[in-house]
Amino acid sequence: MTLPRRSWAEPFKIKAVEPLRITTREEREVCIREAGYNTFLLKSKDVYIDLLTDSGTSAMSARQWAALMMGDEAYAGSESFYEMADTIKEYYGYEHVIPTHQGRGAEHLLSQALIKKGDAVPGNMYFTTTRLHQEIAGGIFVDVIVDEAHDPENLFPFKGNIDLAKLEKVVKEYGAKKVAYVSFEGNVNMAGGQPASMQNFREVYEYCKERGIPVMLDATRLIENAYFIKIRERGYENKTIKEILKEICSYSDGCTMSSKKDHLVNIGGFLAVNDDELARKTRELVVVYEGLHTYGGMAGRDMLALAQGIREAVDFDHIRARIGQVEYLGEKLIEHGIPIVRPIGGHAIYLNARKFLPHLDQEELPAQALAAELYLESGVRAMERGIVSSGRAKDGSNYKPKLELVRLTIPRRVYTQAHMDVVWESIVSLWERRDTIKGLRFVYEPQNLRFFLARFEPVEAKVPAGRAV
Ligand code: F0G
């Protein structure tokens, strides 16, 4: 008998376990009310399966834990820094590494060093902290991602691509000298974990190079992007993830990195650049904001675990199982008719809250409401990625993103297939009673990155008929 398919399994066995607490619905009602209906404000002890983020939530390997014991904690010139910098150079190819405590530390340094007031910063969809640092530095973010990325049902395989015509328009409008750099994210988080193609990385770089515009990658999930290139783009089937990663980086001038994702560590990040002058400038800044240029906010042991994490992250069996687990969950949801962003992305499943809750107006915060309700249903914690995350423009109006999503983010090497079954079953039972889910409104709204600390309450009154959905 030939089997219709052969299963892959995780390329590891489990050595240490952390017990989980299962709460009752009554307990969760108290918890979510006390958290102001914001899943960021829940205590992790009250969460059963935590899909808030894949950031800093990975399980480290035995080798990474062993590396912790070997860290050189010298304030200056730590051996662990040199090992990390050499590893980054080997896998990503950049000349200079400026360590930071995490991704946004690197974004801060890069934005301060390259952006002048009034400069445009084109990017393939925004990321919350990235755009904020660009704006604080005086930049104007312009979205140049392909239109397909804004349509949750479009099956285009490279929804992370930059639209060269949109980029050209920005360059014409501002002039190449007023374009600080192109901010090019791999496996675009806010678009649903969607990759860019190698062809697009190459074309964007060639276009920018001719005009003297630097290309800076957000390499946070670039290894996941490399995996999609291997399986989706002609000519890359037989290349290793390591080779693909290095080729992508060769089409750029540097990158910011949150190592808390791809690199399988709980903290850490860096800025890596080729230009000597930019390296000098950002080293001067790192000592002010992060720490000395040979630790930048990380302990020596963190830097060693990070270096080991890079070596493990590019292993094909690892990345196939990691993305395979996300696909498993996504396919179960699709089978049951749940509206999710497609194609299934690299690090997360995104529920399409507009379709899930068509009776709610976007101003009634459907994705925030759905995330709160999922917690109530089963203790699964997810994250809003819609109008709340998008924040307000300088004139005070809400950015109104086309995508109104709830992100179920899968930590790397942490949960089993049985956990994924609990998750999709909970979502299916929510789907069956979706008409009962109410909207939310702000009762406290912070000025910046409001989604982290905002508080909400349920909207009891119905909105008037005739509203746009
Ligand atoms: N860039 C991307 C694409 C990210 O997803 C993140 C963080 C950052 C930059 C900032 O890095 O957190 O280390 O300062 N994303 C997390 C998330 C918070 O849940 O998606 P950081």
Short mmCIF file of C-alpha atoms and ligand atoms in Angstrom, two decimals:
data_model
loop_
_atom_site.label_atom_id
_atom_site.label_comp_id
_atom_site.label_asym_id
_atom_site.label_seq_id
_atom_site.Cartn_x
_atom_site.Cartn_y
_atom_site.Cartn_z
CA MET A 1 0.00 0.00 0.00
CA THR A 2 1.29 3.47 -0.82
CA LEU A 3 0.45 6.18 1.65
CA PRO A 4 -1.11 9.38 0.25
CA ARG A 5 1.48 11.43 2.13
CA ARG A 6 4.32 10.85 4.54
CA SER A 7 4.34 12.88 7.75
CA TRP A 8 7.30 14.84 8.94
CA ALA A 9 7.86 15.12 12.67
CA GLU A 10 9.71 17.59 14.83
CA PRO A 11 13.47 16.98 14.59
CA PHE A 12 13.89 16.97 18.38
CA LYS A 13 12.73 15.20 21.51
CA ILE A 14 11.68 16.99 24.68
CA LYS A 15 14.05 17.11 27.63
CA ALA A 16 12.51 19.62 30.03
CA VAL A 17 8.84 20.44 30.41
CA GLU A 18 6.94 23.35 31.90
CA PRO A 19 3.48 22.50 33.31
CA LEU A 20 0.48 24.47 32.03
CA ARG A 21 -2.53 25.53 34.08
CA ILE A 22 -5.99 25.01 32.70
CA THR A 23 -8.46 27.60 34.01
CA THR A 24 -12.26 27.58 34.16
CA ARG A 25 -14.42 29.94 32.13
CA GLU A 26 -15.44 31.74 35.36
CA GLU A 27 -11.77 32.35 36.21
CA ARG A 28 -11.08 33.63 32.69
CA GLU A 29 -14.02 36.04 32.85
CA VAL A 30 -12.39 37.71 35.85
CA CYS A 31 -8.94 37.69 34.23
CA ILE A 32 -10.00 39.27 30.93
CA ARG A 33 -12.07 41.95 32.66
CA GLU A 34 -9.13 42.81 34.92
CA ALA A 35 -6.90 42.94 31.81
CA GLY A 36 -9.22 45.53 30.20
CA TYR A 37 -9.99 43.03 27.38
CA ASN A 38 -6.42 43.43 26.18
CA THR A 39 -4.58 40.10 25.85
CA PHE A 40 -1.25 41.93 26.41
CA LEU A 41 -2.39 42.68 29.96
CA LEU A 42 -3.20 39.09 30.93
CA LYS A 43 -0.84 37.34 33.32
CA SER A 44 0.85 34.38 31.69
CA LYS A 45 -0.09 32.12 34.62
CA ASP A 46 -3.72 32.57 33.54
CA VAL A 47 -3.01 31.54 29.92
CA TYR A 48 -3.26 27.94 28.72
CA ILE A 49 -1.76 28.03 25.20
CA ASP A 50 0.13 31.24 24.60
CA LEU A 51 0.06 32.32 20.95
CA LEU A 52 0.51 36.02 21.69
CA THR A 53 3.85 36.12 19.92
CA ASP A 54 6.74 34.10 18.58
CA SER A 55 9.08 36.76 19.98
CA GLY A 56 11.45 35.56 22.69
CA THR A 57 9.17 32.58 23.33
CA SER A 58 11.18 29.84 21.58
CA ALA A 59 12.50 26.78 23.37
CA MET A 60 16.29 26.79 23.37
CA SER A 61 18.20 23.63 22.56
CA ALA A 62 20.49 21.74 24.94
CA ARG A 63 23.44 23.25 23.03
CA GLN A 64 22.08 26.76 23.52
CA TRP A 65 21.61 26.16 27.24
CA ALA A 66 25.14 24.79 27.37
CA ALA A 67 26.39 27.92 25.59
CA LEU A 68 24.96 30.01 28.42
CA MET A 69 27.58 28.52 30.74
CA MET A 70 30.38 29.47 28.37
CA GLY A 71 29.55 33.17 27.97
CA ASP A 72 32.36 35.67 28.46
CA GLU A 73 30.93 38.41 30.64
CA ALA A 74 33.76 40.90 30.14
CA TYR A 75 32.41 44.43 29.88
CA ALA A 76 34.65 45.19 26.91
CA GLY A 77 35.85 42.96 24.09
CA SER A 78 33.86 39.87 25.14
CA GLU A 79 34.88 36.70 23.30
CA SER A 80 31.18 35.90 23.01
CA PHE A 81 30.65 39.08 20.98
CA TYR A 82 33.34 38.12 18.49
CA GLU A 83 31.90 34.66 18.11
CA MET A 84 28.44 36.11 17.51
CA ALA A 85 29.72 38.72 15.04
CA ASP A 86 31.70 36.08 13.10
CA THR A 87 28.63 33.83 12.93
CA ILE A 88 26.45 36.70 11.68
CA LYS A 89 29.06 37.49 9.05
CA GLU A 90 29.22 33.86 7.97
CA TYR A 91 25.45 33.46 7.59
CA TYR A 92 24.28 36.98 6.68
CA GLY A 93 27.46 38.31 5.10
CA TYR A 94 27.61 41.83 6.58
CA GLU A 95 30.89 43.47 7.58
CA HIS A 96 29.96 45.19 10.84
CA VAL A 97 27.74 44.02 13.68
CA ILE A 98 26.37 46.43 16.28
CA PRO A 99 24.66 44.44 19.04
CA THR A 100 21.42 45.71 20.61
CA HIS A 101 19.11 44.42 23.32
CA GLN A 102 16.46 43.51 20.71
CA GLY A 103 15.13 44.54 17.30
CA ARG A 104 13.75 47.96 18.17
CA GLY A 105 17.12 48.96 19.62
CA ALA A 106 18.61 48.41 16.16
CA GLU A 107 15.71 50.24 14.50
CA HIS A 108 16.33 53.21 16.75
CA LEU A 109 20.04 53.41 15.87
CA LEU A 110 19.45 52.99 12.14
CA SER A 111 16.62 55.54 12.01
CA GLN A 112 18.66 58.11 13.94
CA ALA A 113 21.71 57.58 11.75
CA LEU A 114 20.06 57.64 8.32
CA ILE A 115 16.82 59.64 8.46
CA LYS A 116 16.68 63.43 8.17
CA LYS A 117 13.50 65.38 8.88
CA GLY A 118 11.08 65.12 5.99
CA ASP A 119 12.78 62.12 4.35
CA ALA A 120 10.63 59.35 2.92
CA VAL A 121 11.15 55.80 4.13
CA PRO A 122 9.42 53.40 1.75
CA GLY A 123 8.70 49.98 3.23
CA ASN A 124 6.80 46.77 2.44
CA MET A 125 3.97 47.32 4.93
CA TYR A 126 4.67 48.83 8.29
CA PHE A 127 5.80 47.15 11.46
CA THR A 128 4.69 48.96 14.64
CA THR A 129 8.08 49.67 16.27
CA THR A 130 9.90 50.11 12.95
CA ARG A 131 7.53 52.79 11.68
CA LEU A 132 7.47 54.57 15.03
CA HIS A 133 11.28 54.86 15.12
CA GLN A 134 11.27 56.14 11.55
CA GLU A 135 8.67 58.76 12.48
CA ILE A 136 10.45 59.78 15.69
CA ALA A 137 13.55 60.43 13.55
CA GLY A 138 11.48 62.75 11.32
CA GLY A 139 10.84 60.26 8.50
CA ILE A 140 7.65 59.71 6.56
CA PHE A 141 6.79 56.04 6.10
CA VAL A 142 5.30 55.15 2.71
CA ASP A 143 3.84 51.70 2.10
CA VAL A 144 5.15 50.22 -1.17
CA ILE A 145 4.09 46.59 -0.72
CA VAL A 146 2.27 44.91 -3.64
CA ASP A 147 -1.53 45.31 -3.60
CA GLU A 148 -2.01 41.56 -3.19
CA ALA A 149 -0.71 41.85 0.39
CA HIS A 150 -3.76 43.85 1.43
CA ASP A 151 -6.15 41.14 0.26
CA PRO A 152 -6.35 38.27 2.78
CA GLU A 153 -7.68 35.84 0.19
CA ASN A 154 -5.29 36.49 -2.67
CA LEU A 155 -3.09 33.41 -3.15
CA PHE A 156 -0.08 35.19 -4.70
CA PRO A 157 2.96 33.29 -3.36
CA PHE A 158 5.11 36.41 -2.71
CA LYS A 159 2.79 38.85 -1.00
CA GLY A 160 5.80 40.40 0.76
CA ASN A 161 7.16 41.83 -2.52
CA ILE A 162 7.80 45.52 -3.04
CA ASP A 163 5.90 47.04 -5.94
CA LEU A 164 8.61 48.73 -8.01
CA ALA A 165 6.11 51.13 -9.59
CA LYS A 166 5.04 52.31 -6.12
CA LEU A 167 8.68 52.70 -5.14
CA GLU A 168 9.40 54.67 -8.29
CA LYS A 169 6.51 56.99 -7.48
CA VAL A 170 7.99 57.75 -4.04
CA VAL A 171 11.43 58.35 -5.53
CA LYS A 172 9.96 60.72 -8.16
CA GLU A 173 7.89 62.58 -5.58
CA TYR A 174 10.64 63.08 -2.99
CA GLY A 175 13.76 62.84 -5.15
CA ALA A 176 16.32 60.07 -4.49
CA LYS A 177 18.26 62.25 -2.04
CA LYS A 178 15.20 62.58 0.19
CA VAL A 179 14.62 58.84 0.35
CA ALA A 180 16.55 57.82 3.49
CA TYR A 181 16.55 54.11 2.65
CA VAL A 182 14.19 51.36 1.60
CA SER A 183 13.01 49.37 4.62
CA PHE A 184 12.55 45.85 3.26
CA GLU A 185 11.12 43.24 5.64
CA GLY A 186 11.45 39.52 5.01
CA ASN A 187 8.36 37.38 5.57
CA VAL A 188 6.21 40.40 6.30
CA ASN A 189 4.68 40.10 9.74
CA MET A 190 1.69 42.45 9.35
CA ALA A 191 0.79 40.93 5.97
CA GLY A 192 0.45 37.50 7.57
CA GLY A 193 4.04 36.19 7.51
CA GLN A 194 4.31 36.51 3.71
CA PRO A 195 7.63 36.20 1.86
CA ALA A 196 9.27 38.27 -0.86
CA SER A 197 10.87 36.51 -3.83
CA MET A 198 14.58 36.47 -4.57
CA GLN A 199 13.80 38.16 -7.86
CA ASN A 200 12.14 41.01 -5.99
CA PHE A 201 15.01 41.39 -3.51
CA ARG A 202 17.38 41.55 -6.49
CA GLU A 203 15.32 43.99 -8.54
CA VAL A 204 14.71 46.38 -5.66
CA TYR A 205 18.43 46.41 -4.85
CA GLU A 206 19.43 47.06 -8.46
CA TYR A 207 16.90 49.86 -8.75
CA CYS A 208 18.08 51.48 -5.52
CA LYS A 209 21.77 51.03 -6.21
CA GLU A 210 21.54 53.01 -9.45
CA ARG A 211 20.00 55.88 -7.49
CA GLY A 212 22.24 55.75 -4.43
CA ILE A 213 19.42 54.67 -2.08
CA PRO A 214 20.43 52.15 0.60
CA VAL A 215 18.35 49.00 1.10
CA MET A 216 18.02 47.97 4.73
CA LEU A 217 16.42 44.62 5.46
CA ASP A 218 14.33 43.81 8.47
CA ALA A 219 15.86 40.34 8.80
CA THR A 220 13.75 39.29 11.79
CA ARG A 221 12.12 36.37 9.95
CA LEU A 222 14.40 36.20 6.91
CA ILE A 223 15.22 32.53 7.45
CA GLU A 224 11.52 31.74 7.15
CA ASN A 225 11.48 33.82 3.96
CA ALA A 226 14.44 31.79 2.66
CA TYR A 227 12.47 28.58 3.24
CA PHE A 228 9.57 29.86 1.11
CA ILE A 229 11.99 30.84 -1.68
CA LYS A 230 13.39 27.31 -1.61
CA ILE A 231 10.00 25.69 -1.96
CA ARG A 232 8.26 28.25 -4.20
CA GLU A 233 10.81 29.94 -6.48
CA ARG A 234 12.25 28.24 -9.56
CA GLY A 235 15.99 27.68 -9.42
CA TYR A 236 16.24 27.52 -5.60
CA GLU A 237 14.95 23.96 -4.99
CA ASN A 238 18.45 22.57 -4.57
CA LYS A 239 20.05 25.42 -2.67
CA THR A 240 20.48 25.29 1.08
CA ILE A 241 18.70 27.71 3.40
CA LYS A 242 22.13 29.07 4.29
CA GLU A 243 22.93 29.82 0.63
CA ILE A 244 19.55 31.44 0.01
CA LEU A 245 19.84 33.58 3.14
CA LYS A 246 23.25 34.84 2.11
CA GLU A 247 22.07 35.63 -1.40
CA ILE A 248 19.11 37.69 -0.09
CA CYS A 249 21.45 39.69 2.14
CA SER A 250 23.81 40.30 -0.78
CA TYR A 251 21.00 42.43 -2.25
CA SER A 252 21.08 44.88 0.66
CA ASP A 253 23.34 47.29 2.52
CA GLY A 254 22.52 46.11 6.00
CA CYS A 255 19.80 44.82 8.29
CA THR A 256 18.09 45.23 11.61
CA MET A 257 17.40 42.02 13.46
CA SER A 258 15.21 40.91 16.31
CA SER A 259 16.92 37.62 17.16
CA LYS A 260 13.99 36.77 19.43
CA LYS A 261 12.31 35.15 16.40
CA ASP A 262 14.38 33.21 13.82
CA HIS A 263 17.39 32.86 16.13
CA LEU A 264 15.63 30.86 18.83
CA VAL A 265 16.71 33.02 21.75
CA ASN A 266 14.70 34.77 24.43
CA ILE A 267 16.41 38.15 24.02
CA GLY A 268 18.84 39.87 21.66
CA GLY A 269 19.24 41.56 18.32
CA PHE A 270 21.60 43.62 16.22
CA LEU A 271 22.18 46.07 13.43
CA ALA A 272 24.54 44.80 10.73
CA VAL A 273 25.90 47.02 7.95
CA ASN A 274 28.57 47.04 5.26
CA ASP A 275 29.34 50.75 5.19
CA ASP A 276 32.27 51.76 7.47
CA GLU A 277 30.94 55.27 8.09
CA LEU A 278 27.45 54.06 9.02
CA ALA A 279 29.03 51.50 11.35
CA ARG A 280 31.10 54.25 13.02
CA LYS A 281 28.07 56.48 13.45
CA THR A 282 25.82 53.77 14.89
CA ARG A 283 28.58 52.54 17.24
CA GLU A 284 28.68 56.06 18.67
CA LEU A 285 24.94 55.83 19.23
CA VAL A 286 24.90 52.30 20.64
CA VAL A 287 27.09 53.27 23.57
CA VAL A 288 24.58 55.99 24.48
CA TYR A 289 21.38 54.00 24.17
CA GLU A 290 22.16 50.29 24.53
CA GLY A 291 25.58 49.45 26.00
CA LEU A 292 29.17 49.16 24.88
CA HIS A 293 29.60 48.23 21.19
CA THR A 294 30.72 44.72 22.19
CA TYR A 295 27.56 43.83 24.12
CA GLY A 296 24.83 46.40 23.28
CA GLY A 297 22.46 45.33 26.05
CA MET A 298 23.06 41.59 25.86
CA ALA A 299 24.92 39.44 28.37
CA GLY A 300 27.88 37.49 26.98
CA ARG A 301 25.91 34.28 27.45
CA ASP A 302 23.01 35.66 25.41
CA MET A 303 25.37 36.38 22.52
CA LEU A 304 26.70 32.81 22.53
CA ALA A 305 23.20 31.33 22.64
CA LEU A 306 22.30 33.61 19.72
CA ALA A 307 25.25 32.41 17.63
CA GLN A 308 24.26 28.79 18.28
CA GLY A 309 20.62 29.68 17.46
CA ILE A 310 21.62 30.92 13.99
CA ARG A 311 23.34 27.61 13.22
CA GLU A 312 20.24 25.66 14.28
CA ALA A 313 17.75 27.98 12.57
CA VAL A 314 19.07 27.39 9.04
CA ASP A 315 18.79 23.62 9.37
CA PHE A 316 16.23 22.46 6.79
CA ASP A 317 14.55 19.91 9.05
CA HIS A 318 14.09 22.56 11.71
CA ILE A 319 12.55 25.16 9.44
CA ARG A 320 10.34 22.66 7.62
CA ALA A 321 8.91 21.40 10.91
CA ARG A 322 8.49 24.94 12.24
CA ILE A 323 6.57 26.18 9.22
CA GLY A 324 4.91 22.75 8.86
CA GLN A 325 3.32 23.18 12.29
CA VAL A 326 1.89 26.55 11.29
CA GLU A 327 0.54 24.95 8.09
CA TYR A 328 -1.03 22.12 10.08
CA LEU A 329 -3.04 24.57 12.17
CA GLY A 330 -3.95 26.67 9.13
CA GLU A 331 -5.14 23.71 7.09
CA LYS A 332 -7.40 22.52 9.91
CA LEU A 333 -9.00 25.97 10.08
CA ILE A 334 -9.45 26.15 6.31
CA GLU A 335 -11.06 22.68 6.36
CA HIS A 336 -13.63 24.02 8.82
CA GLY A 337 -14.41 27.12 6.77
CA ILE A 338 -12.71 29.62 9.08
CA PRO A 339 -11.61 32.81 7.25
CA ILE A 340 -7.84 33.15 7.55
CA VAL A 341 -5.15 35.00 5.62
CA ARG A 342 -3.86 32.90 2.75
CA PRO A 343 -1.45 31.55 1.69
CA ILE A 344 -0.66 30.27 5.18
CA GLY A 345 2.30 32.31 6.44
CA GLY A 346 5.53 31.39 8.17
CA HIS A 347 5.11 32.20 11.84
CA ALA A 348 1.41 32.60 12.47
CA ILE A 349 -2.17 32.08 11.42
CA TYR A 350 -4.18 35.25 11.02
CA LEU A 351 -7.93 35.12 11.51
CA ASN A 352 -9.76 37.56 9.25
CA ALA A 353 -11.85 39.37 11.87
CA ARG A 354 -13.84 41.37 9.29
CA LYS A 355 -15.20 38.10 7.89
CA PHE A 356 -15.47 36.39 11.25
CA LEU A 357 -17.49 39.26 12.76
CA PRO A 358 -19.20 41.00 9.81
CA HIS A 359 -21.78 42.48 12.18
CA LEU A 360 -19.12 44.72 13.76
CA ASP A 361 -17.88 48.00 12.30
CA GLN A 362 -14.09 48.44 12.22
CA GLU A 363 -14.49 51.19 14.88
CA GLU A 364 -15.94 48.50 17.17
CA LEU A 365 -12.52 46.84 17.10
CA PRO A 366 -13.50 43.41 15.78
CA ALA A 367 -10.03 41.86 15.98
CA GLN A 368 -9.53 43.05 19.56
CA ALA A 369 -12.96 41.66 20.46
CA LEU A 370 -12.24 38.32 18.79
CA ALA A 371 -8.89 37.92 20.59
CA ALA A 372 -10.58 38.60 23.95
CA GLU A 373 -13.36 36.12 23.16
CA LEU A 374 -10.92 33.39 22.15
CA TYR A 375 -9.23 33.73 25.53
CA LEU A 376 -12.61 33.47 27.27
CA GLU A 377 -13.51 30.41 25.21
CA SER A 378 -10.43 28.32 25.88
CA GLY A 379 -7.55 30.17 27.55
CA VAL A 380 -5.73 30.53 24.21
CA ARG A 381 -4.01 33.90 23.97
CA ALA A 382 -3.74 35.64 20.59
CA MET A 383 -2.99 39.22 19.52
CA GLU A 384 -4.93 41.95 17.71
CA ARG A 385 -3.36 43.09 14.42
CA GLY A 386 -5.85 45.56 13.06
CA ILE A 387 -7.05 49.07 13.75
CA VAL A 388 -5.81 49.09 17.37
CA SER A 389 -2.26 48.04 16.40
CA SER A 390 -2.26 50.50 13.52
CA GLY A 391 -2.57 53.51 15.83
CA ARG A 392 -3.26 57.11 14.86
CA ALA A 393 -1.72 59.32 12.20
CA LYS A 394 -0.10 62.65 13.14
CA ASP A 395 -3.44 64.45 12.58
CA GLY A 396 -5.04 62.28 15.26
CA SER A 397 -7.21 60.16 12.96
CA ASN A 398 -7.14 56.38 13.22
CA TYR A 399 -5.13 54.60 10.55
CA LYS A 400 -7.72 52.24 9.11
CA PRO A 401 -5.84 49.19 7.83
CA LYS A 402 -7.52 47.00 5.24
CA LEU A 403 -6.42 43.99 7.25
CA GLU A 404 -8.30 43.52 10.51
CA LEU A 405 -6.68 40.40 11.91
CA VAL A 406 -6.16 38.25 14.99
CA ARG A 407 -2.72 36.68 15.02
CA LEU A 408 -2.20 33.19 16.42
CA THR A 409 1.57 33.17 16.60
CA ILE A 410 3.32 29.86 17.04
CA PRO A 411 6.41 29.89 19.28
CA ARG A 412 9.25 27.77 17.88
CA ARG A 413 9.72 24.25 19.31
CA VAL A 414 7.29 24.88 22.20
CA TYR A 415 3.89 23.34 21.52
CA THR A 416 2.85 19.96 20.12
CA GLN A 417 0.35 18.98 17.45
CA ALA A 418 -2.16 18.19 20.21
CA HIS A 419 -1.95 21.81 21.36
CA MET A 420 -2.69 22.86 17.79
CA ASP A 421 -5.77 20.62 17.85
CA VAL A 422 -7.03 22.34 20.99
CA VAL A 423 -6.54 25.70 19.27
CA TRP A 424 -8.46 24.95 16.07
CA GLU A 425 -11.25 23.24 17.97
CA SER A 426 -11.68 26.34 20.16
CA ILE A 427 -11.82 28.58 17.10
CA VAL A 428 -14.39 26.38 15.42
CA SER A 429 -16.62 26.56 18.48
CA LEU A 430 -16.26 30.37 18.51
CA TRP A 431 -17.14 30.44 14.80
CA GLU A 432 -20.35 28.56 15.57
CA ARG A 433 -21.47 31.28 18.00
CA ARG A 434 -19.87 34.25 16.25
CA ASP A 435 -23.12 36.26 16.20
CA THR A 436 -22.98 36.56 19.98
CA ILE A 437 -19.60 38.35 20.00
CA LYS A 438 -19.80 42.05 20.92
CA GLY A 439 -17.53 44.91 19.93
CA LEU A 440 -15.21 46.85 22.24
CA ARG A 441 -14.34 50.51 22.81
CA PHE A 442 -11.32 52.19 24.34
CA VAL A 443 -11.48 53.28 27.96
CA TYR A 444 -7.74 54.11 28.05
CA GLU A 445 -5.62 54.84 25.00
CA PRO A 446 -1.86 55.46 25.27
CA GLN A 447 -0.30 57.85 22.77
CA ASN A 448 2.31 55.51 21.25
CA LEU A 449 2.08 51.77 20.45
CA ARG A 450 -1.35 51.91 22.04
CA PHE A 451 -2.09 48.20 21.58
CA PHE A 452 0.35 47.21 24.32
CA LEU A 453 -1.27 49.05 27.23
CA ALA A 454 -4.75 50.09 26.07
CA ARG A 455 -7.87 49.10 28.04
CA PHE A 456 -11.30 48.41 26.63
CA GLU A 457 -14.90 47.65 27.59
CA PRO A 458 -17.64 45.80 25.70
CA VAL A 459 -19.97 47.91 23.56
CA GLU A 460 -23.52 47.16 24.61
CA ALA A 461 -25.44 49.51 22.29
CA LYS A 462 -25.88 48.49 18.67
CA VAL A 463 -24.39 50.83 16.07
CA PRO A 464 -26.89 52.47 13.72
CA ALA A 465 -27.92 50.60 10.61
CA GLY A 466 -26.27 51.45 7.30
CA ARG A 467 -22.71 51.56 8.61
CA ALA A 468 -19.85 50.44 6.39
CA VAL A 469 -18.26 47.11 7.23
N1 F0G B 1 10.52 43.81 13.10
C1 F0G B 1 9.59 42.85 13.03
C2 F0G B 1 9.17 42.34 11.70
C3 F0G B 1 9.02 42.33 14.20
O1 F0G B 1 8.11 41.38 14.12
C4 F0G B 1 9.45 42.84 15.45
C5 F0G B 1 8.86 42.36 16.69
C6 F0G B 1 10.42 43.84 15.47
C7 F0G B 1 10.93 44.31 14.28
C8 F0G B 1 10.90 44.46 16.75
O2 F0G B 1 11.70 43.59 17.42
O3 F0G B 1 10.45 43.10 19.54
O4 F0G B 1 12.88 42.56 19.29
O5 F0G B 1 12.15 44.90 19.50
N2 F0G B 1 7.80 41.68 16.72
C9 F0G B 1 7.17 41.10 17.86
C10 F0G B 1 5.88 40.44 17.45
C11 F0G B 1 7.05 41.99 19.05
O6 F0G B 1 5.16 39.96 18.34
O7 F0G B 1 5.60 40.36 16.26
P1 F0G B 1 11.79 43.53 19.03
#
